[in-house]
């Protein structure tokens, strides 16, 4: 990660390599490899600021500019930091060669990138990805995205003055497929009890390298090592906590400004997240989807359309969580409502209703924010979490057994 | 002629949807499709022999009993009142409901409605956000075809191109008259109050297009004989109320406080196109192409060829307006975001502006009244 920030610093100072501002979810980072261009992720900047307790100052600045108290605070932190010249590492960030809004579900992306383009003066291209309104993308959906990818190649050729290297692109797609395989295998390790890692809190720490190095050999190397370590841990029956008592699925982004405190609230109960939706923002691969070097453009399009949680519809999210509960053997679902993020949160009351009432899964609903440190009521959260696990403990002792999927081998391949 | 007897205010606020029920009585077996703001291709629905209806939430006419628990805090009111209407059987006159890619809350609402109302055909239209790409119109054509096929299946009959051309023609006429009335109001705001124009246009959401066109025509015809006196007022453009609608009383308060509203983005769906949808060639393609190339600017349509904040300034200039009121629904994220660049551009152009926040279900307006009065005074006596 530090190397990546160094590269961006270099780009800021020398104008090289070319940089492209992009969203994490459903992106086409493989295509950038064909130009030797480096991705910049405003979301990563924002969350890094939050984790380092630096997000409030830029948020306040953005609010002075006119951003509302109820706008996604990622945007506020990012724009505020840009205008103040604050970066997570203290290095410089370049003016992007292109602001590429890969629109995958989140409408805030569209606004955010309009604003980035406006404030930086960099050119903007919106790559419009049809939302998943059916179970699978249609041929028209795929064609539309592929045609835009080709337009993007032309645009980048013009902006960077470089010729698109198709072989590099293909190779990048191959690396992605491999990283996805490894990441998916890691996710599946959480199906055994005890899970060797926490598929929410630990997965989030693994997500940085995933975003920055997915399409690179460094990514393959990193995740091979990570998988190996975790496999060994699993063999030793070593859990994420010293003794796994509860297995939960967590829905929603974390409160980055209070990450440690929040994590401790679960660790205290020896509760381990065995799966999470947030860790599929970058890509949803544990159900088998992969990039395909034989069909690089189509598979990039498929990734953007169907294989990331943000472009999937709300009911597909219900199914995703339901599968986690069943196939990963969870005791309950934690829904973390994040004030900033309507993509995740709008309708989570209905989600709770579905899991608690329709499926009868013990479900906890809590609220805070992913970026704004002011929305975190520690005592209240602690009480709710404690009460939830107390009840779950009681229930476990008496009746409840989580629904388990019959065929747990199905996704091991 | 029905036009003479129509009371627009009754129509738009009656949650029994009497005009829809009447239409269905007159057309046994025919279906009605509602759409959530902001836009839907009503011509397509009409050409399938169905009645398209633009819903704009329930205002203050419905007690929220169930929807709050589904959509919690920080979500705008229209999402909740729409769901509440569904959960309390108010949407019974409709056979289907369309949503589109306007914001995250409305999108999730579509799927929550699907789960909670399994008998309602709820569909999500992906209206493209990259009008600069030639692929975008092709895509929208296929999206409209998909909708067409779904509607045909509900009906058991096919829609013909001729029927679609005919529908486009009817809606073109309707929109042309609406544009005409908007121009008339900008010219003579003392002869055409916004509270009147607003209800008149919005009533079109609930009436068969032919009837509504007749109603508009009637007003256009009688306008020249209207007389009235100019008041001391400032000329205002309203921006930000494209989805959830402010209470009518609030619009009246703005006028009473001395605002001549000379343009606005209220009820934008029926006014979506700046010019006629062309009638030569493939009608479906013309409709799709118009979405990208003949549409109004709006906070829910993204067109990086022409930034919205530039378009707002043009609107202010061409309407000869003195100021802008950014009238934003509480928790409306697209409007909140756009406010930042609007504000910046208005300041650059030295155009006075005022930010006001409303909720469709609010019923006391004292604070807002004071704000707007102060704003108007500061401009009148400048
Ligand atoms: S609304 Fe949610 S998904 Fe969208 S940018 Fe903000 S945090 Fe990310
Ligand atoms: S009022 Fe705004 S936030 Fe609410 S549904 Fe409409 S566009 Fe979305």
mmCIF file of N, CA, C and O in Angstrom, chain B residues 197-241:
data_model
loop_
_atom_site.group_PDB
_atom_site.id
_atom_site.type_symbol
_atom_site.label_atom_id
_atom_site.label_comp_id
_atom_site.label_asym_id
_atom_site.label_seq_id
_atom_site.Cartn_x
_atom_site.Cartn_y
_atom_site.Cartn_z
ATOM 1 N N UNK B 197 -50.711 26.632 -12.059
ATOM 2 C CA UNK B 197 -50.002 25.879 -13.096
ATOM 3 C C UNK B 197 -49.531 24.526 -12.555
ATOM 4 O O UNK B 197 -49.601 23.502 -13.220
ATOM 5 N N UNK B 198 -49.075 24.573 -11.319
ATOM 6 C CA UNK B 198 -48.542 23.357 -10.704
ATOM 7 C C UNK B 198 -49.604 22.258 -10.628
ATOM 8 O O UNK B 198 -49.386 21.129 -11.058
ATOM 9 N N UNK B 199 -50.752 22.589 -10.095
ATOM 10 C CA UNK B 199 -51.794 21.561 -9.955
ATOM 11 C C UNK B 199 -52.301 21.121 -11.330
ATOM 12 O O UNK B 199 -52.605 19.952 -11.541
ATOM 13 N N UNK B 200 -52.330 22.084 -12.235
ATOM 14 C CA UNK B 200 -52.782 21.792 -13.590
ATOM 15 C C UNK B 200 -51.863 20.761 -14.251
ATOM 16 O O UNK B 200 -52.319 19.768 -14.829
ATOM 17 N N UNK B 201 -50.570 20.990 -14.154
ATOM 18 C CA UNK B 201 -49.622 20.069 -14.789
ATOM 19 C C UNK B 201 -49.623 18.731 -14.059
ATOM 20 O O UNK B 201 -49.669 17.667 -14.659
ATOM 21 N N UNK B 202 -49.627 18.814 -12.744
ATOM 22 C CA UNK B 202 -49.533 17.568 -11.984
ATOM 23 C C UNK B 202 -50.781 16.699 -12.163
ATOM 24 O O UNK B 202 -50.691 15.465 -12.121
ATOM 25 N N UNK B 203 -51.912 17.329 -12.389
ATOM 26 C CA UNK B 203 -53.143 16.558 -12.606
ATOM 27 C C UNK B 203 -52.991 15.636 -13.817
ATOM 28 O O UNK B 203 -53.605 14.568 -13.891
ATOM 29 N N UNK B 204 -52.130 16.043 -14.752
ATOM 30 C CA UNK B 204 -51.884 15.220 -15.929
ATOM 31 C C UNK B 204 -51.333 13.848 -15.590
ATOM 32 O O UNK B 204 -51.483 12.903 -16.363
ATOM 33 N N UNK B 205 -50.732 13.749 -14.419
ATOM 34 C CA UNK B 205 -50.218 12.449 -13.985
ATOM 35 C C UNK B 205 -51.330 11.435 -13.765
ATOM 36 O O UNK B 205 -51.077 10.235 -13.727
ATOM 37 N N UNK B 206 -52.564 11.939 -13.564
ATOM 38 C CA UNK B 206 -53.663 11.050 -13.174
ATOM 39 C C UNK B 206 -54.795 11.008 -14.191
ATOM 40 O O UNK B 206 -55.831 10.421 -13.932
ATOM 41 N N UNK B 207 -54.596 11.702 -15.301
ATOM 42 C CA UNK B 207 -55.672 11.762 -16.293
ATOM 43 C C UNK B 207 -55.224 11.104 -17.595
ATOM 44 O O UNK B 207 -54.039 11.144 -17.924
ATOM 45 N N UNK B 208 -56.156 10.558 -18.347
ATOM 46 C CA UNK B 208 -55.814 10.120 -19.700
ATOM 47 C C UNK B 208 -55.284 11.327 -20.472
ATOM 48 O O UNK B 208 -55.793 12.447 -20.303
ATOM 49 N N UNK B 209 -54.290 11.105 -21.288
ATOM 50 C CA UNK B 209 -53.576 12.227 -21.886
ATOM 51 C C UNK B 209 -54.490 13.125 -22.725
ATOM 52 O O UNK B 209 -54.371 14.355 -22.696
ATOM 53 N N UNK B 210 -55.459 12.506 -23.429
ATOM 54 C CA UNK B 210 -56.339 13.320 -24.274
ATOM 55 C C UNK B 210 -57.123 14.310 -23.420
ATOM 56 O O UNK B 210 -57.286 15.473 -23.786
ATOM 57 N N UNK B 211 -57.620 13.836 -22.290
ATOM 58 C CA UNK B 211 -58.400 14.727 -21.413
ATOM 59 C C UNK B 211 -57.531 15.832 -20.852
ATOM 60 O O UNK B 211 -57.941 16.989 -20.761
ATOM 61 N N UNK B 212 -56.328 15.478 -20.477
ATOM 62 C CA UNK B 212 -55.455 16.492 -19.899
ATOM 63 C C UNK B 212 -55.056 17.533 -20.935
ATOM 64 O O UNK B 212 -55.001 18.730 -20.649
ATOM 65 N N UNK B 213 -54.826 17.062 -22.156
ATOM 66 C CA UNK B 213 -54.470 17.998 -23.217
ATOM 67 C C UNK B 213 -55.620 18.986 -23.449
ATOM 68 O O UNK B 213 -55.392 20.190 -23.606
ATOM 69 N N UNK B 214 -56.842 18.481 -23.421
ATOM 70 C CA UNK B 214 -57.998 19.355 -23.604
ATOM 71 C C UNK B 214 -58.052 20.410 -22.499
ATOM 72 O O UNK B 214 -58.343 21.586 -22.750
ATOM 73 N N UNK B 215 -57.721 19.974 -21.315
ATOM 74 C CA UNK B 215 -57.725 20.894 -20.171
ATOM 75 C C UNK B 215 -56.663 21.981 -20.349
ATOM 76 O O UNK B 215 -56.914 23.172 -20.132
ATOM 77 N N UNK B 216 -55.476 21.570 -20.768
ATOM 78 C CA UNK B 216 -54.399 22.548 -20.992
ATOM 79 C C UNK B 216 -54.806 23.529 -22.086
ATOM 80 O O UNK B 216 -54.603 24.739 -21.966
ATOM 81 N N UNK B 217 -55.405 22.973 -23.158
ATOM 82 C CA UNK B 217 -55.810 23.813 -24.280
ATOM 83 C C UNK B 217 -56.813 24.872 -23.819
ATOM 84 O O UNK B 217 -56.728 26.039 -24.200
ATOM 85 N N UNK B 218 -57.720 24.441 -22.975
ATOM 86 C CA UNK B 218 -58.746 25.347 -22.471
ATOM 87 C C UNK B 218 -58.100 26.535 -21.736
ATOM 88 O O UNK B 218 -58.486 27.688 -21.930
ATOM 89 N N UNK B 219 -57.091 26.238 -20.933
ATOM 90 C CA UNK B 219 -56.420 27.316 -20.195
ATOM 91 C C UNK B 219 -55.633 28.211 -21.150
ATOM 92 O O UNK B 219 -55.671 29.437 -21.044
ATOM 93 N N UNK B 220 -54.954 27.574 -22.108
ATOM 94 C CA UNK B 220 -54.206 28.372 -23.088
ATOM 95 C C UNK B 220 -55.158 29.327 -23.804
ATOM 96 O O UNK B 220 -54.850 30.500 -24.008
ATOM 97 N N UNK B 221 -56.329 28.831 -24.162
ATOM 98 C CA UNK B 221 -57.289 29.664 -24.896
ATOM 99 C C UNK B 221 -57.825 30.821 -24.067
ATOM 100 O O UNK B 221 -58.077 31.891 -24.596
ATOM 101 N N UNK B 222 -58.007 30.572 -22.800
ATOM 102 C CA UNK B 222 -58.636 31.637 -22.012
ATOM 103 C C UNK B 222 -57.620 32.644 -21.478
ATOM 104 O O UNK B 222 -57.983 33.725 -21.022
ATOM 105 N N UNK B 223 -56.341 32.304 -21.546
ATOM 106 C CA UNK B 223 -55.316 33.192 -20.970
ATOM 107 C C UNK B 223 -55.370 34.637 -21.495
ATOM 108 O O UNK B 223 -55.290 35.580 -20.707
ATOM 109 N N UNK B 224 -55.516 34.817 -22.831
ATOM 110 C CA UNK B 224 -55.479 36.196 -23.347
ATOM 111 C C UNK B 224 -56.554 37.097 -22.734
ATOM 112 O O UNK B 224 -56.381 38.317 -22.686
ATOM 113 N N UNK B 225 -57.633 36.495 -22.271
ATOM 114 C CA UNK B 225 -58.691 37.348 -21.717
ATOM 115 C C UNK B 225 -58.508 37.609 -20.232
ATOM 116 O O UNK B 225 -59.303 38.306 -19.610
ATOM 117 N N UNK B 226 -57.487 37.028 -19.667
ATOM 118 C CA UNK B 226 -57.279 37.272 -18.230
ATOM 119 C C UNK B 226 -56.694 38.661 -18.009
ATOM 120 O O UNK B 226 -55.871 39.142 -18.788
ATOM 121 N N UNK B 227 -57.118 39.285 -16.930
ATOM 122 C CA UNK B 227 -56.499 40.559 -16.576
ATOM 123 C C UNK B 227 -56.050 40.493 -15.126
ATOM 124 O O UNK B 227 -56.543 39.689 -14.341
ATOM 125 N N UNK B 228 -55.120 41.324 -14.772
ATOM 126 C CA UNK B 228 -54.648 41.333 -13.393
ATOM 127 C C UNK B 228 -53.592 42.404 -13.258
ATOM 128 O O UNK B 228 -53.153 42.981 -14.259
ATOM 129 N N UNK B 229 -53.219 42.660 -12.018
ATOM 130 C CA UNK B 229 -52.244 43.730 -11.782
ATOM 131 C C UNK B 229 -50.915 43.128 -11.351
ATOM 132 O O UNK B 229 -50.879 42.178 -10.577
ATOM 133 N N UNK B 230 -49.849 43.695 -11.851
ATOM 134 C CA UNK B 230 -48.518 43.258 -11.399
ATOM 135 C C UNK B 230 -48.344 43.651 -9.933
ATOM 136 O O UNK B 230 -48.825 44.693 -9.512
ATOM 137 N N UNK B 231 -47.645 42.764 -9.191
ATOM 138 C CA UNK B 231 -47.349 43.115 -7.802
ATOM 139 C C UNK B 231 -45.855 43.343 -7.666
ATOM 140 O O UNK B 231 -45.086 43.031 -8.561
ATOM 141 N N UNK B 232 -45.458 43.894 -6.534
ATOM 142 C CA UNK B 232 -44.034 43.997 -6.246
ATOM 143 C C UNK B 232 -43.516 42.605 -5.942
ATOM 144 O O UNK B 232 -43.806 42.064 -4.881
ATOM 145 N N UNK B 233 -42.820 42.060 -6.865
ATOM 146 C CA UNK B 233 -42.351 40.684 -6.648
ATOM 147 C C UNK B 233 -40.981 40.510 -7.269
ATOM 148 O O UNK B 233 -40.578 41.285 -8.132
ATOM 149 N N UNK B 234 -40.298 39.469 -6.824
ATOM 150 C CA UNK B 234 -39.049 39.134 -7.507
ATOM 151 C C UNK B 234 -39.264 37.880 -8.333
ATOM 152 O O UNK B 234 -40.105 37.042 -8.004
ATOM 153 N N UNK B 235 -38.513 37.806 -9.401
ATOM 154 C CA UNK B 235 -38.652 36.658 -10.314
ATOM 155 C C UNK B 235 -37.691 35.557 -9.867
ATOM 156 O O UNK B 235 -36.498 35.757 -9.771
ATOM 157 N N UNK B 236 -38.306 34.384 -9.586
ATOM 158 C CA UNK B 236 -37.566 33.305 -8.941
ATOM 159 C C UNK B 236 -37.561 32.053 -9.815
ATOM 160 O O UNK B 236 -38.583 31.713 -10.402
ATOM 161 N N UNK B 237 -36.434 31.374 -9.842
ATOM 162 C CA UNK B 237 -36.396 30.012 -10.391
ATOM 163 C C UNK B 237 -36.313 29.050 -9.206
ATOM 164 O O UNK B 237 -35.513 29.248 -8.295
ATOM 165 N N UNK B 238 -37.165 28.040 -9.224
ATOM 166 C CA UNK B 238 -37.113 27.011 -8.175
ATOM 167 C C UNK B 238 -36.359 25.804 -8.716
ATOM 168 O O UNK B 238 -36.618 25.338 -9.819
ATOM 169 N N UNK B 239 -35.444 25.307 -7.907
ATOM 170 C CA UNK B 239 -34.643 24.158 -8.341
ATOM 171 C C UNK B 239 -34.556 23.171 -7.175
ATOM 172 O O UNK B 239 -34.354 23.602 -6.032
ATOM 173 N N UNK B 240 -34.712 21.888 -7.455
ATOM 174 C CA UNK B 240 -34.469 20.882 -6.423
ATOM 175 C C UNK B 240 -35.672 20.048 -6.025
ATOM 176 O O UNK B 240 -35.548 19.096 -5.268
ATOM 177 N N UNK B 241 -36.861 20.387 -6.558
ATOM 178 C CA UNK B 241 -38.067 19.646 -6.163
ATOM 179 C C UNK B 241 -38.497 18.689 -7.266
ATOM 180 O O UNK B 241 -39.673 18.573 -7.574
#
